[in-house]
Amino acid sequence: GEEGGAVELEVRGADGVVRQTNVTLTAAHAPVVALAEDLPTGIAYVKLSGIQEKSDREIVSTLRRWVGTGTAGLILDLRGAGGVDAEATASVASLFAPESAMLFALRDADDQDIAVYKASPAFRMDMPVMVLVDERTHGAAEALAAILTGSAQGVMLIGEPTAGDPLIREFVDMPDGWKLHIVTRRLVTADGVSYNGLEGVKPHLAATPDLVPDFEPEWPEQVKQKMTDEEKDDRRLRDRVRGDPVLRRAVDLLQGLRALNLGASRTTEPARN
């Protein structure tokens, strides 16, 4: 639709009653980095709304703040994210791949390369990374998810299969003023996997949102007073991820890696004999 147009919505409440309402469409600016925070127990969390034109500088700058800090791991949330910039996507993907490594190629129907992208010189994320995806992950964000499954080490995708449009569709004008959104190319990652619109990126670990309340009773005051700082951080973390089972799964995995001493930042000092 167009700005100023009206959309009629039906809203079903928790009581089962359906209500109708009219909403006016308004154009709004969504920040590329929707949220960036330090979760309790030393986990970084970044949620992107998309990878838009020339947005890689903002994304890279956000991620840089955790490099070399001893952070236990990064959760990169691409659920519902989109975007249109292939160059910016390659720049962000370079943080997770060796320099000059093949990232992805866009090819036409005759299997000829339209564009080939390799990892540019950049600092490297020195921690385990959990990438959250769902059926609404599309466009540049979906391309990033595909690239990370084929080019990156220490990265795990968690969630649902993505939308099936990793920068491979474009709008074609029709004579009557309509536009046809159609696949005109395919994306091929470094490991040879080809995405042609028939299916999305499959996560390494399937996890779906559930509607079961995640309730935990409040602890008595006398118990709180005896809690250690570590126990308090753990409780705050559980409170933060409550109601989001996909995020909770990512947190559990990072905590497990840290318990096995696999999540510590790598040092730049030479190994000793």
CSV table of C-alpha atoms in Angstrom, one decimal:
chain,number,residue,atom,x,y,z
A,1,GLY,CA,0.0,0.0,0.0
A,2,GLU,CA,0.9,3.7,0.1
A,3,GLU,CA,1.4,6.1,3.0
A,4,GLY,CA,-1.9,7.5,4.2
A,5,GLY,CA,-3.9,4.5,3.0
A,6,ALA,CA,-6.1,2.5,5.4
A,7,VAL,CA,-5.8,-1.1,6.3
A,8,GLU,CA,-8.6,-3.0,8.1
A,9,LEU,CA,-7.4,-5.4,10.7
A,10,GLU,CA,-9.2,-8.2,12.7
A,11,VAL,CA,-7.7,-8.7,16.1
A,12,ARG,CA,-8.4,-11.8,18.1
A,13,GLY,CA,-8.0,-11.2,21.8
A,14,ALA,CA,-7.0,-13.7,24.5
A,15,ASP,CA,-10.7,-14.1,25.3
A,16,GLY,CA,-11.4,-15.3,21.7
A,17,VAL,CA,-13.4,-12.2,20.7
A,18,VAL,CA,-12.6,-10.7,17.3
A,19,ARG,CA,-12.5,-7.0,16.9
A,20,GLN,CA,-12.2,-4.9,13.7
A,21,THR,CA,-10.2,-1.7,13.5
A,22,ASN,CA,-8.8,0.5,10.8
A,23,VAL,CA,-5.2,1.5,10.8
A,24,THR,CA,-3.6,4.3,8.7
A,25,LEU,CA,-0.3,3.5,7.0
A,26,THR,CA,2.6,5.7,8.0
A,27,ALA,CA,6.1,5.6,6.8
A,28,ALA,CA,8.6,5.3,9.6
A,29,HIS,CA,12.4,4.9,10.0
A,30,ALA,CA,13.5,1.6,11.6
A,31,PRO,CA,17.0,1.7,13.0
A,32,VAL,CA,19.3,-0.9,11.5
A,33,VAL,CA,20.5,-2.0,15.0
A,34,ALA,CA,17.2,-2.5,16.8
A,35,LEU,CA,18.8,-3.5,20.1
A,36,ALA,CA,22.3,-4.0,21.4
A,37,GLU,CA,22.8,-5.0,25.1
A,38,ASP,CA,25.0,-6.9,27.5
A,39,LEU,CA,23.0,-9.8,28.9
A,40,PRO,CA,23.8,-11.0,32.4
A,41,THR,CA,26.6,-13.6,32.7
A,42,GLY,CA,28.6,-11.9,29.9
A,43,ILE,CA,26.7,-12.6,26.7
A,44,ALA,CA,26.3,-10.0,24.0
A,45,TYR,CA,22.9,-9.6,22.2
A,46,VAL,CA,22.4,-7.7,19.0
A,47,LYS,CA,19.1,-7.6,17.1
A,48,LEU,CA,19.0,-6.2,13.6
A,49,SER,CA,16.0,-4.9,11.7
A,50,GLY,CA,17.8,-5.4,8.4
A,51,ILE,CA,20.9,-4.8,6.4
A,52,GLN,CA,20.1,-1.7,4.4
A,53,GLU,CA,22.1,0.3,2.0
A,54,LYS,CA,25.5,1.3,3.5
A,55,SER,CA,24.4,0.1,6.9
A,56,ASP,CA,27.4,-2.1,7.4
A,57,ARG,CA,29.4,0.6,9.2
A,58,GLU,CA,26.8,0.9,11.9
A,59,ILE,CA,26.5,-2.8,12.3
A,60,VAL,CA,30.3,-3.4,12.4
A,61,SER,CA,30.8,-0.6,14.8
A,62,THR,CA,28.2,-2.1,17.2
A,63,LEU,CA,29.8,-5.5,17.1
A,64,ARG,CA,33.3,-4.1,17.6
A,65,ARG,CA,32.6,-3.1,21.2
A,66,TRP,CA,32.7,-6.7,22.3
A,67,VAL,CA,35.9,-7.8,20.6
A,68,GLY,CA,38.7,-8.7,23.0
A,69,THR,CA,36.5,-8.2,26.1
A,70,GLY,CA,36.3,-11.8,27.2
A,71,THR,CA,32.6,-12.0,26.3
A,72,ALA,CA,31.3,-15.5,26.5
A,73,GLY,CA,29.5,-15.3,23.2
A,74,LEU,CA,27.3,-13.3,20.8
A,75,ILE,CA,23.7,-13.7,19.9
A,76,LEU,CA,22.8,-12.1,16.6
A,77,ASP,CA,19.1,-11.9,16.2
A,78,LEU,CA,17.9,-11.9,12.6
A,79,ARG,CA,14.3,-12.8,13.2
A,80,GLY,CA,12.0,-10.7,11.1
A,81,ALA,CA,15.0,-8.9,9.6
A,82,GLY,CA,15.4,-8.0,5.9
A,83,GLY,CA,17.5,-5.6,3.8
A,84,VAL,CA,18.6,-5.1,0.2
A,85,ASP,CA,22.4,-4.3,0.2
A,86,ALA,CA,24.6,-7.2,-1.0
A,87,GLU,CA,27.8,-5.2,-0.4
A,88,ALA,CA,26.9,-4.4,3.2
A,89,THR,CA,26.0,-8.0,3.7
A,90,ALA,CA,29.4,-9.1,2.5
A,91,SER,CA,31.1,-6.6,4.8
A,92,VAL,CA,29.2,-7.9,7.9
A,93,ALA,CA,29.9,-11.5,6.9
A,94,SER,CA,33.6,-10.7,6.7
A,95,LEU,CA,33.7,-10.5,10.5
A,96,PHE,CA,33.1,-14.2,10.7
A,97,ALA,CA,35.3,-15.5,7.9
A,98,PRO,CA,39.1,-15.6,7.0
A,99,GLU,CA,40.3,-12.7,4.9
A,100,SER,CA,39.8,-13.2,1.2
A,101,ALA,CA,37.7,-16.3,1.8
A,102,MET,CA,34.8,-16.9,-0.6
A,103,LEU,CA,31.6,-15.7,0.9
A,104,PHE,CA,28.9,-16.0,-1.8
A,105,ALA,CA,28.1,-15.4,-5.5
A,106,LEU,CA,25.0,-14.3,-7.3
A,107,ARG,CA,24.4,-16.2,-10.5
A,108,ASP,CA,21.9,-15.8,-13.4
A,109,ALA,CA,19.7,-18.4,-15.0
A,110,ASP,CA,22.6,-19.5,-17.2
A,111,ASP,CA,24.8,-20.2,-14.2
A,112,GLN,CA,27.0,-17.2,-14.9
A,113,ASP,CA,28.3,-15.1,-12.1
A,114,ILE,CA,26.6,-11.7,-11.7
A,115,ALA,CA,28.7,-10.8,-8.7
A,116,VAL,CA,31.2,-12.6,-6.4
A,117,TYR,CA,31.9,-11.5,-2.9
A,118,LYS,CA,35.0,-12.4,-0.8
A,119,ALA,CA,35.8,-11.5,2.8
A,120,SER,CA,37.4,-8.1,3.2
A,121,PRO,CA,40.1,-7.3,5.7
A,122,ALA,CA,38.4,-6.8,9.0
A,123,PHE,CA,38.7,-7.7,12.7
A,124,ARG,CA,37.3,-11.1,13.5
A,125,MET,CA,34.6,-11.9,16.1
A,126,ASP,CA,36.6,-13.9,18.6
A,127,MET,CA,33.7,-15.7,20.3
A,128,PRO,CA,31.0,-18.3,19.6
A,129,VAL,CA,28.1,-16.8,17.7
A,130,MET,CA,24.4,-17.9,17.8
A,131,VAL,CA,22.3,-16.6,15.0
A,132,LEU,CA,18.5,-16.6,15.5
A,133,VAL,CA,16.3,-16.9,12.3
A,134,ASP,CA,12.7,-17.5,11.6
A,135,GLU,CA,10.3,-17.7,8.6
A,136,ARG,CA,10.3,-13.9,8.4
A,137,THR,CA,14.1,-13.6,7.9
A,138,HIS,CA,14.5,-12.5,4.3
A,139,GLY,CA,16.5,-10.4,1.9
A,140,ALA,CA,20.0,-9.4,3.0
A,141,ALA,CA,19.5,-10.8,6.5
A,142,GLU,CA,18.6,-14.2,5.0
A,143,ALA,CA,21.6,-14.0,2.7
A,144,LEU,CA,23.8,-13.3,5.8
A,145,ALA,CA,22.4,-16.4,7.5
A,146,ALA,CA,23.1,-18.5,4.4
A,147,ILE,CA,26.7,-17.1,4.1
A,148,LEU,CA,27.4,-17.9,7.8
A,149,THR,CA,26.3,-21.5,7.3
A,150,GLY,CA,28.7,-21.9,4.4
A,151,SER,CA,31.7,-19.8,5.3
A,152,ALA,CA,32.0,-19.2,9.0
A,153,GLN,CA,33.4,-21.2,11.9
A,154,GLY,CA,32.0,-21.1,15.4
A,155,VAL,CA,28.6,-20.0,14.2
A,156,MET,CA,25.3,-21.9,14.8
A,157,LEU,CA,21.9,-21.0,13.4
A,158,ILE,CA,18.9,-21.5,15.7
A,159,GLY,CA,15.2,-21.2,14.9
A,160,GLU,CA,13.0,-21.9,11.9
A,161,PRO,CA,13.7,-22.1,8.1
A,162,THR,CA,14.0,-18.7,6.6
A,163,ALA,CA,11.7,-17.1,3.9
A,164,GLY,CA,13.5,-18.3,0.8
A,165,ASP,CA,14.4,-14.9,-0.6
A,166,PRO,CA,18.1,-14.2,0.1
A,167,LEU,CA,18.6,-11.3,-2.3
A,168,ILE,CA,17.4,-13.4,-5.3
A,169,ARG,CA,14.1,-11.7,-6.2
A,170,GLU,CA,13.4,-8.4,-7.8
A,171,PHE,CA,10.3,-6.4,-8.7
A,172,VAL,CA,9.4,-6.5,-12.4
A,173,ASP,CA,7.0,-3.9,-13.8
A,174,MET,CA,3.8,-5.2,-15.4
A,175,PRO,CA,1.8,-3.3,-18.1
A,176,ASP,CA,-1.2,-2.7,-15.8
A,177,GLY,CA,0.9,-0.9,-13.1
A,178,TRP,CA,1.3,-4.0,-10.9
A,179,LYS,CA,4.7,-5.4,-10.0
A,180,LEU,CA,5.8,-9.0,-10.1
A,181,HIS,CA,8.2,-10.1,-7.3
A,182,ILE,CA,10.1,-12.9,-9.0
A,183,VAL,CA,13.3,-14.9,-8.7
A,184,THR,CA,15.8,-13.6,-11.3
A,185,ARG,CA,19.0,-15.1,-9.8
A,186,ARG,CA,20.3,-17.5,-7.2
A,187,LEU,CA,22.7,-17.3,-4.4
A,188,VAL,CA,25.6,-19.8,-4.0
A,189,THR,CA,27.6,-19.9,-0.8
A,190,ALA,CA,31.2,-21.0,-0.3
A,191,ASP,CA,30.3,-24.6,0.5
A,192,GLY,CA,28.4,-24.9,-2.9
A,193,VAL,CA,24.8,-24.7,-1.5
A,194,SER,CA,22.5,-23.0,-4.0
A,195,TYR,CA,19.4,-21.0,-3.0
A,196,ASN,CA,16.9,-20.6,-5.8
A,197,GLY,CA,13.8,-19.6,-4.0
A,198,LEU,CA,12.4,-23.0,-3.5
A,199,GLU,CA,13.3,-23.2,0.2
A,200,GLY,CA,15.0,-21.1,2.8
A,201,VAL,CA,18.1,-21.5,5.0
A,202,LYS,CA,17.7,-24.4,7.4
A,203,PRO,CA,19.0,-23.8,10.9
A,204,HIS,CA,21.5,-26.1,12.5
A,205,LEU,CA,19.1,-26.4,15.5
A,206,ALA,CA,15.4,-26.2,15.1
A,207,ALA,CA,13.6,-24.1,17.8
A,208,THR,CA,10.1,-22.6,17.5
A,209,PRO,CA,8.3,-20.1,19.7
A,210,ASP,CA,5.8,-21.7,22.0
A,211,LEU,CA,2.8,-20.3,23.8
A,212,VAL,CA,3.4,-22.0,27.1
A,213,PRO,CA,3.9,-19.5,29.9
A,214,ASP,CA,7.4,-19.6,31.3
A,215,PHE,CA,6.6,-18.9,34.9
A,216,GLU,CA,9.1,-18.9,37.8
A,217,PRO,CA,7.9,-18.0,41.3
A,218,GLU,CA,9.6,-15.1,43.1
A,219,TRP,CA,12.2,-16.2,45.6
A,220,PRO,CA,11.7,-15.4,49.3
A,221,GLU,CA,13.5,-12.3,50.6
A,222,GLN,CA,15.7,-14.4,53.0
A,223,VAL,CA,16.8,-16.6,50.1
A,224,LYS,CA,17.7,-13.5,47.9
A,225,GLN,CA,19.9,-12.2,50.7
A,226,LYS,CA,22.0,-15.3,50.7
A,227,MET,CA,22.4,-15.4,46.9
A,228,THR,CA,25.9,-15.0,45.4
A,229,ASP,CA,26.5,-12.5,42.6
A,230,GLU,CA,26.7,-15.3,40.1
A,231,GLU,CA,23.3,-16.7,41.2
A,232,LYS,CA,21.8,-13.2,40.9
A,233,ASP,CA,23.2,-12.8,37.4
A,234,ASP,CA,21.8,-16.2,36.5
A,235,ARG,CA,18.4,-15.2,37.8
A,236,ARG,CA,18.5,-11.9,35.9
A,237,LEU,CA,19.4,-13.8,32.7
A,238,ARG,CA,16.5,-16.2,33.1
A,239,ASP,CA,14.2,-13.2,33.7
A,240,ARG,CA,15.5,-11.5,30.5
A,241,VAL,CA,14.9,-14.5,28.2
A,242,ARG,CA,11.6,-15.6,29.7
A,243,GLY,CA,8.9,-15.9,27.1
A,244,ASP,CA,11.4,-16.3,24.2
A,245,PRO,CA,12.3,-20.0,24.0
A,246,VAL,CA,14.5,-19.5,20.9
A,247,LEU,CA,16.6,-16.9,22.7
A,248,ARG,CA,16.7,-19.1,25.8
A,249,ARG,CA,18.0,-22.0,23.7
A,250,ALA,CA,20.9,-19.8,22.4
A,251,VAL,CA,21.7,-18.6,25.9
A,252,ASP,CA,21.8,-22.2,27.2
A,253,LEU,CA,24.2,-23.3,24.5
A,254,LEU,CA,26.6,-20.4,25.1
A,255,GLN,CA,26.5,-21.1,28.9
A,256,GLY,CA,27.3,-24.8,28.1
A,257,LEU,CA,30.2,-23.8,25.9
A,258,ARG,CA,31.5,-21.6,28.6
A,259,ALA,CA,31.2,-24.4,31.2
A,260,LEU,CA,33.4,-26.5,28.9
A,261,ASN,CA,35.8,-23.6,28.5
A,262,LEU,CA,35.1,-23.3,24.8
A,263,GLY,CA,33.7,-19.8,24.8
A,264,ALA,CA,36.6,-17.8,26.0
A,265,SER,CA,38.1,-15.1,23.7
A,266,ARG,CA,41.1,-16.2,21.8
A,267,THR,CA,44.4,-14.5,22.6
A,268,THR,CA,46.7,-12.9,20.2
A,269,GLU,CA,49.8,-14.0,22.1
A,270,PRO,CA,51.9,-16.7,20.5
A,271,ALA,CA,51.6,-20.2,21.8
A,272,ARG,CA,54.3,-21.4,24.0
A,273,ASN,CA,56.2,-24.7,23.4
